[in-house]
mmCIF file of C-alpha atoms in Angstrom:
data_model
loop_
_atom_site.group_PDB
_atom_site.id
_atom_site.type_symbol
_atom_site.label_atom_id
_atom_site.label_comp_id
_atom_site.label_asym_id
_atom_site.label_seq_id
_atom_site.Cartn_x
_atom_site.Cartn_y
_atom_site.Cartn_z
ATOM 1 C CA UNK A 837 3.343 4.321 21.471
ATOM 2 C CA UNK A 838 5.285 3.723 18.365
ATOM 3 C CA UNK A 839 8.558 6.682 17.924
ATOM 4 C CA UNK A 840 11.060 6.940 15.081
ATOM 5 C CA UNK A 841 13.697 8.954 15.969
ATOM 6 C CA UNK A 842 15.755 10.629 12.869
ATOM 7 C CA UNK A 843 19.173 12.223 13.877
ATOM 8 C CA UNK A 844 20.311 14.908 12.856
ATOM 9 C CA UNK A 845 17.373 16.957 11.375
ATOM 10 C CA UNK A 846 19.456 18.106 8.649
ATOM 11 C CA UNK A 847 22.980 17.793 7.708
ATOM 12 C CA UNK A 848 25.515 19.467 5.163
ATOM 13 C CA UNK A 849 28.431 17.687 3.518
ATOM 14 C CA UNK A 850 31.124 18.475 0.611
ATOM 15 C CA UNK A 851 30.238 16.563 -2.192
ATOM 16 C CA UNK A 852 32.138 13.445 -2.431
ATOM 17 C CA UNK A 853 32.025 12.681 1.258
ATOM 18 C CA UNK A 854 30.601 9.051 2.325
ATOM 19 C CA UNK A 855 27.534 9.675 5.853
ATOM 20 C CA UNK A 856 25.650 7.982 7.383
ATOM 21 C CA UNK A 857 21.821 9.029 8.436
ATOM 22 C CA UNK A 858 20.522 7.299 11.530
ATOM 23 C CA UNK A 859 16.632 5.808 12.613
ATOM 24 C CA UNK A 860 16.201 4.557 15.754
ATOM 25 C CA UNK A 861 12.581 2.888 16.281
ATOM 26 C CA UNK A 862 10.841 1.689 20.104
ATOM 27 C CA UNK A 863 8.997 -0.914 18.773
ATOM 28 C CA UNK A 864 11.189 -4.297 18.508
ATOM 29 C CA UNK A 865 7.967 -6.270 16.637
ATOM 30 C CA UNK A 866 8.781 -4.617 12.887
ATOM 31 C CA UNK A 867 7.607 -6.512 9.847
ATOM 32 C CA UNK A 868 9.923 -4.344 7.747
ATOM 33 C CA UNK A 869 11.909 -1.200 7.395
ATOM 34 C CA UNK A 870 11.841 1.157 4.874
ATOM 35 C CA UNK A 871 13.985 4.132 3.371
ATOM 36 C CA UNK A 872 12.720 6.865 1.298
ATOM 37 C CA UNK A 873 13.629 9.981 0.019
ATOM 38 C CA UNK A 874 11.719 13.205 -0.569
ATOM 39 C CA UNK A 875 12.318 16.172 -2.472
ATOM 40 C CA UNK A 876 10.873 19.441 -1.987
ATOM 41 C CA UNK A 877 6.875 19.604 -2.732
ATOM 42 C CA UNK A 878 7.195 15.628 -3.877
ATOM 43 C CA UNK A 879 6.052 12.531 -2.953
ATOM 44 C CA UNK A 880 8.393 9.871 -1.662
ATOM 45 C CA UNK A 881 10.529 7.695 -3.379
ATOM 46 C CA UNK A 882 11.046 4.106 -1.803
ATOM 47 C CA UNK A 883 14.814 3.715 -1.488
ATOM 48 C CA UNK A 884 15.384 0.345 0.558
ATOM 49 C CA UNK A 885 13.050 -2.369 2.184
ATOM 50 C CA UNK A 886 14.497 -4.794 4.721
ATOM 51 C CA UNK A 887 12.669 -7.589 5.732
ATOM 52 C CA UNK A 888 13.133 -8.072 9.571
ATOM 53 C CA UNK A 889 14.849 -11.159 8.939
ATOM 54 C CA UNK A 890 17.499 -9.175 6.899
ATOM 55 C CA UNK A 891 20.519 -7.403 8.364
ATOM 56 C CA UNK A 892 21.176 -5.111 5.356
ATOM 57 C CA UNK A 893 20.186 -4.040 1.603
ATOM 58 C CA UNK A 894 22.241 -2.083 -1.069
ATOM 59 C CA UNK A 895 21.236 -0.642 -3.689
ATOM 60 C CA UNK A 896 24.272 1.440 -6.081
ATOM 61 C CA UNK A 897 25.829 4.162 -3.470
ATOM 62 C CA UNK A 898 22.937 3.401 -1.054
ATOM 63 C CA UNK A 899 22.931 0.533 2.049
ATOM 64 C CA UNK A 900 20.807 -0.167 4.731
ATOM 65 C CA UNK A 901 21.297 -1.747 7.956
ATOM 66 C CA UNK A 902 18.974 -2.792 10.660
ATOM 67 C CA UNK A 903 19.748 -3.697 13.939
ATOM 68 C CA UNK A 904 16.332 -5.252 15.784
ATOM 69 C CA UNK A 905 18.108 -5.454 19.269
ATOM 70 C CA UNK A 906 19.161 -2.128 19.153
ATOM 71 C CA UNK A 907 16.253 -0.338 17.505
ATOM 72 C CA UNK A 908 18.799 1.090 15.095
ATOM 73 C CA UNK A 909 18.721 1.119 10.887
ATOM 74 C CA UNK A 910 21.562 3.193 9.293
ATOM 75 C CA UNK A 911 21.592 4.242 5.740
ATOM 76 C CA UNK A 912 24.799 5.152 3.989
ATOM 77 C CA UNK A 913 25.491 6.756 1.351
ATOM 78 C CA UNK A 914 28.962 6.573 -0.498
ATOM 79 C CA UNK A 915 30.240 9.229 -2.762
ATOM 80 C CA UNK A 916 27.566 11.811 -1.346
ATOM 81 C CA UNK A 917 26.258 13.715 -5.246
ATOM 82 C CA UNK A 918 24.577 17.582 -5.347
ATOM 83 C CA UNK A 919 21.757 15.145 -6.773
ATOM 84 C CA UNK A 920 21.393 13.189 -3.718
ATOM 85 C CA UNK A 921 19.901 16.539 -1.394
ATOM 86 C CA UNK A 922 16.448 15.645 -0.184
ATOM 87 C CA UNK A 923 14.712 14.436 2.693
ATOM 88 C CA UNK A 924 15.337 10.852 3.549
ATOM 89 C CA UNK A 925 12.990 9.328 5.713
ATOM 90 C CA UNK A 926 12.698 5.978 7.573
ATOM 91 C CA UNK A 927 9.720 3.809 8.569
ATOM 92 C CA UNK A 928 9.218 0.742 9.864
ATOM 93 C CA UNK A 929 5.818 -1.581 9.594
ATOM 94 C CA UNK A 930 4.734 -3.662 12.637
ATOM 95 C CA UNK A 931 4.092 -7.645 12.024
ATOM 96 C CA UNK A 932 0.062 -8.190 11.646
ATOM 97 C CA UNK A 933 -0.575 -4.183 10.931
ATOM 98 C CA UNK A 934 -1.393 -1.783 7.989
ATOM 99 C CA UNK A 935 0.415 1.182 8.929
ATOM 100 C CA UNK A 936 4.181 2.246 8.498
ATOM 101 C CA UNK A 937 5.357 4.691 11.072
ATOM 102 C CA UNK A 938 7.368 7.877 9.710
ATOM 103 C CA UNK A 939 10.837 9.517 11.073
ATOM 104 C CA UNK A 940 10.826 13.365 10.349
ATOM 105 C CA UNK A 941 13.088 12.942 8.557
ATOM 106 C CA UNK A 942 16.812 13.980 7.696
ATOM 107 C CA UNK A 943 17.315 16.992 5.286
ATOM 108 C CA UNK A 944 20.443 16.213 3.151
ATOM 109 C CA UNK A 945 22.189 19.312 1.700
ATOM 110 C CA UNK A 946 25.139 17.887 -0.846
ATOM 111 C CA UNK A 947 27.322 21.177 -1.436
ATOM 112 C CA UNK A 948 29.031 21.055 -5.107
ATOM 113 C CA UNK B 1037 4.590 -0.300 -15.029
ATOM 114 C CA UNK B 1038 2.614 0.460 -12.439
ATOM 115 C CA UNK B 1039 1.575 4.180 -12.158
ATOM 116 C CA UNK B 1040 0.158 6.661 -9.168
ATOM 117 C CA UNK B 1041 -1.860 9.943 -10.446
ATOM 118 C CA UNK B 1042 -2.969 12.277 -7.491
ATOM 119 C CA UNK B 1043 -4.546 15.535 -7.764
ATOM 120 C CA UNK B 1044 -4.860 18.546 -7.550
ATOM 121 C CA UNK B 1045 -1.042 19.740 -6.745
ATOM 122 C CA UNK B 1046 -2.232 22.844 -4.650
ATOM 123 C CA UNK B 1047 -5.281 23.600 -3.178
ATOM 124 C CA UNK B 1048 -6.161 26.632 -1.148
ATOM 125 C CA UNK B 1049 -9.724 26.461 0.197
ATOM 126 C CA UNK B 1050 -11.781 28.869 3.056
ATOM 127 C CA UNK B 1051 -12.456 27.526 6.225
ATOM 128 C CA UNK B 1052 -15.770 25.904 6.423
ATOM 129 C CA UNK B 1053 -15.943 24.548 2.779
ATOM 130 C CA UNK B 1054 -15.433 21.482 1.117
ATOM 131 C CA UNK B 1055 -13.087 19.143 0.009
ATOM 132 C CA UNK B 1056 -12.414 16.246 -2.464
ATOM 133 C CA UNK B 1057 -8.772 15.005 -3.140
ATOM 134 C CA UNK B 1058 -8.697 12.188 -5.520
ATOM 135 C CA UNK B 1059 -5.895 9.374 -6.592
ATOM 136 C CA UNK B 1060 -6.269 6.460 -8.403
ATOM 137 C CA UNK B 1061 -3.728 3.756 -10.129
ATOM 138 C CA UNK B 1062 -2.883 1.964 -13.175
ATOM 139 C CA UNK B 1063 -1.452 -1.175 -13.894
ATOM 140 C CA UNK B 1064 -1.715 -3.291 -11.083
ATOM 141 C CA UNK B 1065 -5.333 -4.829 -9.350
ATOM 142 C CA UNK B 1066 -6.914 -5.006 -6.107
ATOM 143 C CA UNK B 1067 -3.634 -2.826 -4.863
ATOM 144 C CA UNK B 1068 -3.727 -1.368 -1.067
ATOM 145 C CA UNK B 1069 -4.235 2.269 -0.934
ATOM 146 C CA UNK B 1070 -3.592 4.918 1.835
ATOM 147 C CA UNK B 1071 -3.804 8.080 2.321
ATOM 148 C CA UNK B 1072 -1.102 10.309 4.610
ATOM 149 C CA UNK B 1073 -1.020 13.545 5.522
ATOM 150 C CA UNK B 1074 2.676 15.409 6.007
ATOM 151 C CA UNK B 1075 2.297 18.692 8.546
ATOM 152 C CA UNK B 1076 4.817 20.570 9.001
ATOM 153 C CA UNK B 1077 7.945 19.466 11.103
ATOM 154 C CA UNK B 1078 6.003 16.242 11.963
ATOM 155 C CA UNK B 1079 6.625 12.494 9.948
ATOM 156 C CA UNK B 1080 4.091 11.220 8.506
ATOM 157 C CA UNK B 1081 0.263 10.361 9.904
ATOM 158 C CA UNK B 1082 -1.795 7.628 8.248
ATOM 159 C CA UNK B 1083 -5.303 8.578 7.784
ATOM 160 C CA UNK B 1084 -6.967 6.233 5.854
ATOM 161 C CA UNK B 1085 -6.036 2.860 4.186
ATOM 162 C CA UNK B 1086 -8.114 0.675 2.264
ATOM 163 C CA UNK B 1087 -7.532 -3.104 1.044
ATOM 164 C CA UNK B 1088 -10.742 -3.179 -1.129
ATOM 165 C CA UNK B 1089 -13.964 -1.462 -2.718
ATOM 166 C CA UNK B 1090 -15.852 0.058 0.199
ATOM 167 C CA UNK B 1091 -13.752 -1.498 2.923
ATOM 168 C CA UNK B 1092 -12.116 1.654 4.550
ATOM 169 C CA UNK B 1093 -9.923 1.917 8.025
ATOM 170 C CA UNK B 1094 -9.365 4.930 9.626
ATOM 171 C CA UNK B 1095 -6.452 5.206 11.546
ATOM 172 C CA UNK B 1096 -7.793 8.854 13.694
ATOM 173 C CA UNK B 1097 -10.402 10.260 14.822
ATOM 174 C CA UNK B 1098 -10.970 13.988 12.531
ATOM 175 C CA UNK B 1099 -13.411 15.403 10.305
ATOM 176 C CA UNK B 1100 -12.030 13.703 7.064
ATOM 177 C CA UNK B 1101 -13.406 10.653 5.044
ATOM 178 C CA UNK B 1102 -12.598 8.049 2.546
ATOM 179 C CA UNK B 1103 -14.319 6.731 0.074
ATOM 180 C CA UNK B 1104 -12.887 3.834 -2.587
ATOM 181 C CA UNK B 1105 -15.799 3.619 -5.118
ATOM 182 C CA UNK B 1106 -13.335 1.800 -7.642
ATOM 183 C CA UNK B 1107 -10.693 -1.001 -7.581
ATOM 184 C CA UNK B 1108 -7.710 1.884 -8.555
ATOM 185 C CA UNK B 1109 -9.358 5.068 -7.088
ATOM 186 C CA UNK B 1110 -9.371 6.408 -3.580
ATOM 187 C CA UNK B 1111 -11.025 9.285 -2.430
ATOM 188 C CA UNK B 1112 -10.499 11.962 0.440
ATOM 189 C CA UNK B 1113 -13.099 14.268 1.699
ATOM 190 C CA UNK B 1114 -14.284 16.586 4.175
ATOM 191 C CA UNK B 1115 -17.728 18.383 4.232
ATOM 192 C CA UNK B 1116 -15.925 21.176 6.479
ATOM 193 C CA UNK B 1117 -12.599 21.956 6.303
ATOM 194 C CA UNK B 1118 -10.915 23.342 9.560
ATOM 195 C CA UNK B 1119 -7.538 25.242 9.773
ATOM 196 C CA UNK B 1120 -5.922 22.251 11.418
ATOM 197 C CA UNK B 1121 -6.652 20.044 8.092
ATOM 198 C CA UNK B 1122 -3.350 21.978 6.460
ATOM 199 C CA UNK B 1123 -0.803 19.959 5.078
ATOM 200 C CA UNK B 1124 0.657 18.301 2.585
ATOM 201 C CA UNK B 1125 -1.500 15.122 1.988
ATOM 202 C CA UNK B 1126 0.016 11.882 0.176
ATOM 203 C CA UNK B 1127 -1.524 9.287 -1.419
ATOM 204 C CA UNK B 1128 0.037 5.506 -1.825
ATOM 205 C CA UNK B 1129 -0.873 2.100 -2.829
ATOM 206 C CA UNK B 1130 1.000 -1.654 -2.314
ATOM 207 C CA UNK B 1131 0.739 -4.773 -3.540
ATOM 208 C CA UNK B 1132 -1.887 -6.495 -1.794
ATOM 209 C CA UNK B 1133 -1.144 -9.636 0.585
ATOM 210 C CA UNK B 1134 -4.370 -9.721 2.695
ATOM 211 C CA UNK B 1135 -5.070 -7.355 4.768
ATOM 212 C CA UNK B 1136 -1.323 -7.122 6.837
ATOM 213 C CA UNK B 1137 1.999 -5.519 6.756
ATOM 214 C CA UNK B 1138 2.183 -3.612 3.517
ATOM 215 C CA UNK B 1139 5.562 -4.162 1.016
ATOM 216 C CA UNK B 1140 7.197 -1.620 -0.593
ATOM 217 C CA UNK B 1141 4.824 2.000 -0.373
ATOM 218 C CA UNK B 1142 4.551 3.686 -3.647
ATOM 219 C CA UNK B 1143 4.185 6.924 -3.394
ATOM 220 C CA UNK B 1144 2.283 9.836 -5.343
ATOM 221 C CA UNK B 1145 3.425 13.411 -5.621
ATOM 222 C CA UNK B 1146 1.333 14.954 -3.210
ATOM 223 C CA UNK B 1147 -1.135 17.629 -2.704
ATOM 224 C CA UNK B 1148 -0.896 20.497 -0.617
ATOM 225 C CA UNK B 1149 -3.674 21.997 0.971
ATOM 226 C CA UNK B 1150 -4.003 25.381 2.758
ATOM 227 C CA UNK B 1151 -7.097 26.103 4.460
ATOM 228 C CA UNK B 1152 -7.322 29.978 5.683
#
């Protein structure tokens, strides 16, 4: 069975401060690996995709890292903004399937 | 630009009655389309996905269906809602490239549903 392991559940920082949310996965066949974020009520927002063959992607403040060995991805964020609390959420996609299988989630709370 | 409408936002229905979420697409063709359902404290479950008219895959066993009667428009249903089908239920589509491992997800806002 498939687990994706978010730690910690939620987390509080002063704005400006640089963190790091954590995904750790059981499966070692991924396809991909995906971050999104979700605000309250909302849908998700694709953040990052890295291909297995990848190591890391960046996007502005944002990078992800994958580790297939380890069953780890990272995503850090640099400069942490009020604007940046929500839900982020990782999920990877197994090679030859349909599905992507969902963290819980970490609920980022950027105090101003 | 590609865009995902999904409807309604909030639903409350009675136990025992109906239900009919829909979601459909523009600007893209022949996209892959899921549906997800969010409950509470848990990640995400995939219910249904779809990579063309009338071909739909369930991914578990539950009193919900599917339906994809157009190229852009997907279709959840029950004919009997329990209190277990509560949550908050997400529709997405991808690009299409065959029928494995899905690209980017793109997501729509979400509906959620509370059956009492």
């Amino acid at each position: 069975k498939q687990e994706v392991t978010q730690i910690p559940a939620a987390l509080s920082v002063p704005e400006g401060e640089n963190l790091v949310l954590n995904c750790s996965f059981t499966d070692s066949a991924i396809y991909n690996l995906q971050w999104f974020r979700q605000d309250p009520g909302k849908g998700l927002t694709s953040l990052l995709l890295i291909q297995s063959s990848q190591r890391e992607q960046t996007s502005g403040r944002l990078n992800a890292s994958l580790d297939k060995s380890s069953g780890r991805s990272t995503l850090y964020i640099a400069a942490s903004q009020p604007g940046d609390s929500a839900t982020y959420l990782c999920a990877f996609t197994e090679t030859g399937a349909n599905n992507l299988f969902f963290g819980t989630g970490t609920r980022l709370t950027v105090i101003p | 630009s590609q865009t995902i409408h999904q409807w309604p936002a909030t639903l409350v229905q009675p136990v025992g009655s109906p239900l009919s979420l829909e979601c459909t697409v523009e600007g893209t063709s022949n996209p892959n389309l899921y549906w997800y359902r969010q409950a509470a404290g848990r990640g995400l479950q995939l219910l249904f996905y779809s990579v063309g008219i009338g071909q739909i895959s369930s991914e578990v066993p539950q009193n919900l269906s599917a339906s994809r009667p157009q190229d852009r428009q997907f279709i959840l249903s029950s004919k009997k809602l329990l209190l277990s089908d509560s949550g908050f239920y997400l529709c997405a589509w991808s690009v299409s490239r065959g029928q494995f491992s899905p690209e980017k997800l793109f997501f729509g806002s979400g509906t959620q549903l509370s059956v009492l």
